[in-house]
PDB file of C-alpha atoms in Angstrom:
ATOM      1  CA  MET A   1      20.723 -23.236 -27.763  1.00  0.00           C
ATOM      2  CA  THR A   2      17.155 -24.406 -27.066  1.00  0.00           C
ATOM      3  CA  TRP A   3      14.560 -22.070 -28.504  1.00  0.00           C
ATOM      4  CA  THR A   4      11.823 -20.683 -26.281  1.00  0.00           C
ATOM      5  CA  VAL A   5       8.219 -19.558 -26.593  1.00  0.00           C
ATOM      6  CA  GLY A   6       6.882 -17.053 -24.090  1.00  0.00           C
ATOM      7  CA  PHE A   7       3.224 -16.907 -23.093  1.00  0.00           C
ATOM      8  CA  ASP A   8       1.158 -14.325 -21.281  1.00  0.00           C
ATOM      9  CA  LEU A   9      -1.171 -15.763 -18.628  1.00  0.00           C
ATOM     10  CA  ASP A  10      -4.544 -14.057 -18.210  1.00  0.00           C
ATOM     11  CA  MET A  11      -6.930 -14.495 -21.145  1.00  0.00           C
ATOM     12  CA  THR A  12      -4.115 -16.064 -23.183  1.00  0.00           C
ATOM     13  CA  LEU A  13      -3.590 -19.359 -21.358  1.00  0.00           C
ATOM     14  CA  VAL A  14      -6.394 -19.146 -18.816  1.00  0.00           C
ATOM     15  CA  ASP A  15      -9.883 -17.723 -18.533  1.00  0.00           C
ATOM     16  CA  SER A  16      -9.450 -15.640 -15.414  1.00  0.00           C
ATOM     17  CA  ARG A  17     -12.039 -12.988 -16.212  1.00  0.00           C
ATOM     18  CA  GLU A  18     -14.638 -13.787 -13.557  1.00  0.00           C
ATOM     19  CA  GLY A  19     -12.109 -14.219 -10.765  1.00  0.00           C
ATOM     20  CA  ILE A  20     -10.209 -11.033 -11.567  1.00  0.00           C
ATOM     21  CA  ILE A  21     -13.316  -8.875 -11.929  1.00  0.00           C
ATOM     22  CA  ALA A  22     -14.912 -10.199  -8.735  1.00  0.00           C
ATOM     23  CA  THR A  23     -11.686  -9.769  -6.763  1.00  0.00           C
ATOM     24  CA  MET A  24     -11.185  -6.287  -8.157  1.00  0.00           C
ATOM     25  CA  GLN A  25     -14.722  -5.337  -7.128  1.00  0.00           C
ATOM     26  CA  THR A  26     -14.017  -6.633  -3.621  1.00  0.00           C
ATOM     27  CA  ALA A  27     -10.743  -4.703  -3.362  1.00  0.00           C
ATOM     28  CA  ILE A  28     -12.211  -1.373  -4.393  1.00  0.00           C
ATOM     29  CA  GLY A  29     -15.496  -2.093  -2.636  1.00  0.00           C
ATOM     30  CA  GLN A  30     -13.693  -2.177   0.696  1.00  0.00           C
ATOM     31  CA  GLN A  31     -12.656   1.392  -0.092  1.00  0.00           C
ATOM     32  CA  GLY A  32     -16.273   2.377  -0.700  1.00  0.00           C
ATOM     33  CA  VAL A  33     -16.072   2.382  -4.492  1.00  0.00           C
ATOM     34  CA  THR A  34     -18.039   0.412  -7.084  1.00  0.00           C
ATOM     35  CA  ALA A  35     -17.094  -0.326 -10.697  1.00  0.00           C
ATOM     36  CA  ASP A  36     -18.954  -1.715 -13.687  1.00  0.00           C
ATOM     37  CA  ARG A  37     -17.910  -5.178 -14.881  1.00  0.00           C
ATOM     38  CA  GLU A  38     -17.415  -4.010 -18.465  1.00  0.00           C
ATOM     39  CA  ASP A  39     -15.151  -1.158 -17.399  1.00  0.00           C
ATOM     40  CA  LEU A  40     -13.024  -3.569 -15.373  1.00  0.00           C
ATOM     41  CA  TRP A  41     -12.901  -6.051 -18.269  1.00  0.00           C
ATOM     42  CA  GLN A  42     -11.447  -3.403 -20.566  1.00  0.00           C
ATOM     43  CA  LEU A  43      -8.585  -2.860 -18.112  1.00  0.00           C
ATOM     44  CA  LEU A  44      -7.674  -6.532 -17.791  1.00  0.00           C
ATOM     45  CA  GLY A  45      -4.008  -7.136 -18.498  1.00  0.00           C
ATOM     46  CA  HIS A  46      -2.731  -3.892 -17.019  1.00  0.00           C
ATOM     47  CA  PRO A  47      -0.640  -3.828 -13.819  1.00  0.00           C
ATOM     48  CA  LEU A  48      -2.790  -4.074 -10.710  1.00  0.00           C
ATOM     49  CA  ASP A  49      -1.876  -0.681  -9.243  1.00  0.00           C
ATOM     50  CA  HIS A  50      -2.569   0.952 -12.603  1.00  0.00           C
ATOM     51  CA  THR A  51      -6.040  -0.588 -12.766  1.00  0.00           C
ATOM     52  CA  LEU A  52      -6.871   0.276  -9.170  1.00  0.00           C
ATOM     53  CA  GLY A  53      -5.665   3.805  -9.822  1.00  0.00           C
ATOM     54  CA  HIS A  54      -8.573   4.292 -12.195  1.00  0.00           C
ATOM     55  CA  TRP A  55     -10.939   4.002  -9.250  1.00  0.00           C
ATOM     56  CA  LEU A  56      -9.040   4.960  -6.117  1.00  0.00           C
ATOM     57  CA  PRO A  57      -6.927   7.862  -4.871  1.00  0.00           C
ATOM     58  CA  GLU A  58      -3.234   7.134  -4.448  1.00  0.00           C
ATOM     59  CA  ASN A  59      -3.440   6.806  -0.658  1.00  0.00           C
ATOM     60  CA  GLN A  60      -5.892   3.891  -0.944  1.00  0.00           C
ATOM     61  CA  ILE A  61      -4.102   1.858  -3.617  1.00  0.00           C
ATOM     62  CA  GLU A  62      -1.601   0.055  -1.357  1.00  0.00           C
ATOM     63  CA  GLN A  63      -4.342  -1.355   0.872  1.00  0.00           C
ATOM     64  CA  ALA A  64      -6.481  -2.283  -2.130  1.00  0.00           C
ATOM     65  CA  VAL A  65      -3.538  -4.138  -3.707  1.00  0.00           C
ATOM     66  CA  ALA A  66      -3.019  -6.114  -0.482  1.00  0.00           C
ATOM     67  CA  THR A  67      -6.727  -6.962  -0.328  1.00  0.00           C
ATOM     68  CA  TYR A  68      -6.788  -8.010  -3.962  1.00  0.00           C
ATOM     69  CA  ARG A  69      -3.785 -10.321  -3.685  1.00  0.00           C
ATOM     70  CA  GLN A  70      -5.130 -12.008  -0.559  1.00  0.00           C
ATOM     71  CA  GLU A  71      -8.610 -12.468  -2.004  1.00  0.00           C
ATOM     72  CA  TYR A  72      -7.317 -13.565  -5.399  1.00  0.00           C
ATOM     73  CA  LEU A  73      -5.541 -16.658  -4.109  1.00  0.00           C
ATOM     74  CA  VAL A  74      -8.573 -17.715  -2.069  1.00  0.00           C
ATOM     75  CA  HIS A  75     -11.447 -16.926  -4.403  1.00  0.00           C
ATOM     76  CA  ALA A  76     -10.195 -16.309  -7.953  1.00  0.00           C
ATOM     77  CA  VAL A  77      -7.689 -19.112  -8.480  1.00  0.00           C
ATOM     78  CA  PRO A  78     -10.236 -21.920  -7.866  1.00  0.00           C
ATOM     79  CA  ILE A  79     -12.590 -20.628 -10.578  1.00  0.00           C
ATOM     80  CA  THR A  80      -9.888 -20.044 -13.199  1.00  0.00           C
ATOM     81  CA  THR A  81      -9.953 -22.472 -16.129  1.00  0.00           C
ATOM     82  CA  PRO A  82      -7.539 -23.234 -18.979  1.00  0.00           C
ATOM     83  CA  LEU A  83      -8.552 -21.730 -22.293  1.00  0.00           C
ATOM     84  CA  PRO A  84      -9.083 -24.123 -25.221  1.00  0.00           C
ATOM     85  CA  GLY A  85      -5.751 -25.112 -26.719  1.00  0.00           C
ATOM     86  CA  ALA A  86      -3.574 -24.111 -23.759  1.00  0.00           C
ATOM     87  CA  HIS A  87      -2.353 -27.606 -22.899  1.00  0.00           C
ATOM     88  CA  GLU A  88      -1.880 -28.451 -26.566  1.00  0.00           C
ATOM     89  CA  ALA A  89       0.140 -25.253 -27.071  1.00  0.00           C
ATOM     90  CA  PHE A  90       2.619 -26.224 -24.348  1.00  0.00           C
ATOM     91  CA  ALA A  91       2.779 -29.795 -25.638  1.00  0.00           C
ATOM     92  CA  THR A  92       3.494 -28.662 -29.199  1.00  0.00           C
ATOM     93  CA  VAL A  93       6.352 -26.399 -28.128  1.00  0.00           C
ATOM     94  CA  ARG A  94       7.939 -29.302 -26.282  1.00  0.00           C
ATOM     95  CA  ASP A  95       7.262 -31.814 -29.043  1.00  0.00           C
ATOM     96  CA  LEU A  96       9.241 -29.521 -31.329  1.00  0.00           C
ATOM     97  CA  GLY A  97      12.113 -29.269 -28.853  1.00  0.00           C
ATOM     98  CA  GLY A  98      11.347 -25.881 -27.327  1.00  0.00           C
ATOM     99  CA  ARG A  99      11.005 -24.430 -23.833  1.00  0.00           C
ATOM    100  CA  VAL A 100       8.057 -22.561 -22.340  1.00  0.00           C
ATOM    101  CA  VAL A 101       8.226 -19.445 -20.174  1.00  0.00           C
ATOM    102  CA  VAL A 102       5.210 -17.555 -18.817  1.00  0.00           C
ATOM    103  CA  VAL A 103       5.711 -13.797 -18.507  1.00  0.00           C
ATOM    104  CA  SER A 104       2.867 -11.948 -16.785  1.00  0.00           C
ATOM    105  CA  ALA A 105       1.937  -8.670 -15.126  1.00  0.00           C
ATOM    106  CA  LYS A 106       0.645 -10.732 -12.190  1.00  0.00           C
ATOM    107  CA  VAL A 107       2.982 -11.421  -9.262  1.00  0.00           C
ATOM    108  CA  ALA A 108       4.900 -14.675  -9.704  1.00  0.00           C
ATOM    109  CA  PRO A 109       3.343 -16.563  -6.738  1.00  0.00           C
ATOM    110  CA  ALA A 110      -0.137 -15.913  -8.148  1.00  0.00           C
ATOM    111  CA  VAL A 111       0.986 -16.964 -11.625  1.00  0.00           C
ATOM    112  CA  ARG A 112       2.333 -20.229 -10.245  1.00  0.00           C
ATOM    113  CA  ALA A 113      -0.830 -20.834  -8.214  1.00  0.00           C
ATOM    114  CA  VAL A 114      -2.991 -20.412 -11.314  1.00  0.00           C
ATOM    115  CA  LEU A 115      -0.770 -22.608 -13.476  1.00  0.00           C
ATOM    116  CA  GLU A 116      -0.710 -25.357 -10.870  1.00  0.00           C
ATOM    117  CA  HIS A 117      -4.502 -25.176 -10.541  1.00  0.00           C
ATOM    118  CA  VAL A 118      -5.077 -25.603 -14.284  1.00  0.00           C
ATOM    119  CA  GLY A 119      -2.334 -28.203 -14.743  1.00  0.00           C
ATOM    120  CA  LEU A 120       0.082 -26.186 -16.869  1.00  0.00           C
ATOM    121  CA  ALA A 121       3.809 -26.532 -16.108  1.00  0.00           C
ATOM    122  CA  PRO A 122       6.120 -24.046 -17.851  1.00  0.00           C
ATOM    123  CA  ASP A 123       9.887 -24.227 -17.610  1.00  0.00           C
ATOM    124  CA  ASP A 124       9.997 -20.832 -15.921  1.00  0.00           C
ATOM    125  CA  VAL A 125       7.737 -18.036 -14.676  1.00  0.00           C
ATOM    126  CA  VAL A 126       8.400 -14.292 -14.599  1.00  0.00           C
ATOM    127  CA  GLY A 127       5.941 -11.940 -12.925  1.00  0.00           C
ATOM    128  CA  GLU A 128       5.240  -8.229 -12.404  1.00  0.00           C
ATOM    129  CA  LEU A 129       6.104  -7.143 -15.948  1.00  0.00           C
ATOM    130  CA  PHE A 130       3.809  -5.328 -18.363  1.00  0.00           C
ATOM    131  CA  GLY A 131       4.124  -4.005 -21.890  1.00  0.00           C
ATOM    132  CA  GLU A 132       7.624  -3.161 -23.051  1.00  0.00           C
ATOM    133  CA  ALA A 133       9.078  -4.333 -19.722  1.00  0.00           C
ATOM    134  CA  LYS A 134       8.221  -7.903 -20.719  1.00  0.00           C
ATOM    135  CA  GLY A 135      10.820  -7.608 -23.448  1.00  0.00           C
ATOM    136  CA  THR A 136      13.655  -7.775 -20.927  1.00  0.00           C
ATOM    137  CA  ALA A 137      12.521 -11.160 -19.587  1.00  0.00           C
ATOM    138  CA  LEU A 138      11.854 -12.464 -23.083  1.00  0.00           C
ATOM    139  CA  ARG A 139      15.399 -11.549 -24.162  1.00  0.00           C
ATOM    140  CA  GLU A 140      16.888 -13.149 -21.059  1.00  0.00           C
ATOM    141  CA  HIS A 141      15.047 -16.374 -21.866  1.00  0.00           C
ATOM    142  CA  HIS A 142      15.941 -16.188 -25.571  1.00  0.00           C
ATOM    143  CA  ALA A 143      12.250 -16.245 -26.495  1.00  0.00           C
ATOM    144  CA  GLY A 144      11.803 -15.876 -30.242  1.00  0.00           C
ATOM    145  CA  ILE A 145       7.996 -15.920 -29.973  1.00  0.00           C
ATOM    146  CA  TYR A 146       5.696 -14.285 -27.459  1.00  0.00           C
ATOM    147  CA  VAL A 147       2.027 -15.216 -27.313  1.00  0.00           C
ATOM    148  CA  GLY A 148      -0.414 -12.798 -25.684  1.00  0.00           C
ATOM    149  CA  ASP A 149      -3.806 -11.159 -25.990  1.00  0.00           C
ATOM    150  CA  HIS A 150      -3.063  -7.482 -25.374  1.00  0.00           C
ATOM    151  CA  ALA A 151      -1.414  -4.605 -27.206  1.00  0.00           C
ATOM    152  CA  GLY A 152       1.057  -4.472 -24.313  1.00  0.00           C
ATOM    153  CA  ASP A 153       2.120  -8.019 -25.165  1.00  0.00           C
ATOM    154  CA  VAL A 154       2.866  -6.915 -28.724  1.00  0.00           C
ATOM    155  CA  HIS A 155       5.044  -4.104 -27.419  1.00  0.00           C
ATOM    156  CA  GLY A 156       6.943  -6.511 -25.170  1.00  0.00           C
ATOM    157  CA  ALA A 157       7.587  -8.897 -28.052  1.00  0.00           C
ATOM    158  CA  ARG A 158       8.872  -6.064 -30.213  1.00  0.00           C
ATOM    159  CA  VAL A 159      11.348  -4.931 -27.551  1.00  0.00           C
ATOM    160  CA  ALA A 160      12.699  -8.485 -27.430  1.00  0.00           C
ATOM    161  CA  GLY A 161      12.833  -8.834 -31.209  1.00  0.00           C
ATOM    162  CA  ALA A 162      10.390 -11.739 -30.917  1.00  0.00           C
ATOM    163  CA  THR A 163       7.532 -12.686 -33.219  1.00  0.00           C
ATOM    164  CA  SER A 164       4.337 -11.339 -31.694  1.00  0.00           C
ATOM    165  CA  VAL A 165       1.469 -13.832 -31.760  1.00  0.00           C
ATOM    166  CA  VAL A 166      -1.839 -12.667 -30.278  1.00  0.00           C
ATOM    167  CA  VAL A 167      -5.142 -14.388 -29.604  1.00  0.00           C
ATOM    168  CA  LEU A 168      -8.562 -12.737 -29.642  1.00  0.00           C
ATOM    169  CA  THR A 169      -9.640 -14.113 -26.275  1.00  0.00           C
ATOM    170  CA  GLY A 170      -8.783 -11.001 -24.256  1.00  0.00           C
ATOM    171  CA  PRO A 171     -10.142  -7.468 -24.023  1.00  0.00           C
ATOM    172  CA  ASN A 172      -8.342  -6.136 -27.127  1.00  0.00           C
ATOM    173  CA  ASP A 173     -10.046  -6.572 -30.492  1.00  0.00           C
ATOM    174  CA  ARG A 174      -8.409  -7.343 -33.831  1.00  0.00           C
ATOM    175  CA  GLU A 175      -8.185  -3.693 -34.886  1.00  0.00           C
ATOM    176  CA  THR A 176      -6.421  -2.719 -31.656  1.00  0.00           C
ATOM    177  CA  LEU A 177      -3.926  -5.556 -32.010  1.00  0.00           C
ATOM    178  CA  GLU A 178      -3.291  -4.764 -35.667  1.00  0.00           C
ATOM    179  CA  ARG A 179      -2.596  -1.124 -34.777  1.00  0.00           C
ATOM    180  CA  ALA A 180      -0.154  -2.310 -32.106  1.00  0.00           C
ATOM    181  CA  GLY A 181       1.773  -4.179 -34.801  1.00  0.00           C
ATOM    182  CA  ALA A 182       1.029  -7.839 -34.024  1.00  0.00           C
ATOM    183  CA  ASP A 183       2.779 -10.200 -36.430  1.00  0.00           C
ATOM    184  CA  VAL A 184       0.206 -13.003 -36.166  1.00  0.00           C
ATOM    185  CA  ILE A 185      -3.415 -12.856 -34.987  1.00  0.00           C
ATOM    186  CA  LEU A 186      -5.196 -16.096 -34.055  1.00  0.00           C
ATOM    187  CA  SER A 187      -8.771 -16.604 -32.927  1.00  0.00           C
ATOM    188  CA  ASP A 188      -7.565 -18.608 -29.931  1.00  0.00           C
ATOM    189  CA  LEU A 189      -4.843 -21.031 -28.866  1.00  0.00           C
ATOM    190  CA  THR A 190      -6.417 -23.966 -30.699  1.00  0.00           C
ATOM    191  CA  GLU A 191      -4.883 -22.432 -33.847  1.00  0.00           C
ATOM    192  CA  PHE A 192      -1.426 -22.095 -32.308  1.00  0.00           C
ATOM    193  CA  PRO A 193      -0.051 -25.653 -32.712  1.00  0.00           C
ATOM    194  CA  GLY A 194      -0.652 -25.643 -36.474  1.00  0.00           C
ATOM    195  CA  TRP A 195       0.841 -22.179 -36.827  1.00  0.00           C
ATOM    196  CA  LEU A 196       3.895 -23.098 -34.732  1.00  0.00           C
ATOM    197  CA  ARG A 197       4.588 -26.281 -36.687  1.00  0.00           C
ATOM    198  CA  ALA A 198       4.478 -24.347 -39.964  1.00  0.00           C
ATOM    199  CA  HIS A 199       6.609 -21.554 -38.497  1.00  0.00           C
ATOM    200  CA  ARG A 200       9.262 -23.951 -37.216  1.00  0.00           C
ATOM    201  CA  ALA A 201       9.285 -25.873 -40.491  1.00  0.00           C
ATOM    202  CA  GLY A 202      10.017 -22.622 -42.299  1.00  0.00           C
ATOM    203  CA  ALA A 203      12.699 -21.659 -39.779  1.00  0.00           C
ATOM    204  CA  THR A 204      14.563 -24.939 -40.197  1.00  0.00           C
ATOM    205  CA  ALA A 205      14.073 -25.403 -43.952  1.00  0.00           C
TER     206      ALA A 205
END
């Protein structure tokens, strides 16, 4: 059976910070609410309705979600960029005979739009999963490694029995990720190919 590596999307593979924050401010702004950029940054990675719920009453969330998703495709996707090492990470997995699946809290059409924009082509995409719920998709895809940037990604990897690899390019710092139980902590994805080659060499020795 072909082995698989799972990747989170936002702030793991792509720098989506500016687009997400600006779109979030638009979505809540249309409901008459403002939010500080730093506060929004700290909530990056959580499900959209959860994040909006920090700022809006329940009866306004559905409309804000619709606004966000419409605005995101138009304004946020074009300014999203691949993070250093993202293309090399995919290439290394495939050079070593593996598959790539992207598992994200973002809806699948938005995930695919971002990946197409930055020129990344996984073997499969799964959307609308966060935290431990990601573990289900990782198990279904036989992912033995999950790469993310958030404590929720660590929890998802643990549910799947996968090695949790995290990068320090997202809102969670090293201490937070250590407390969550991350197996491997990398500065960014540029360190991933070397780690993966060593990991696979040990697995097949």
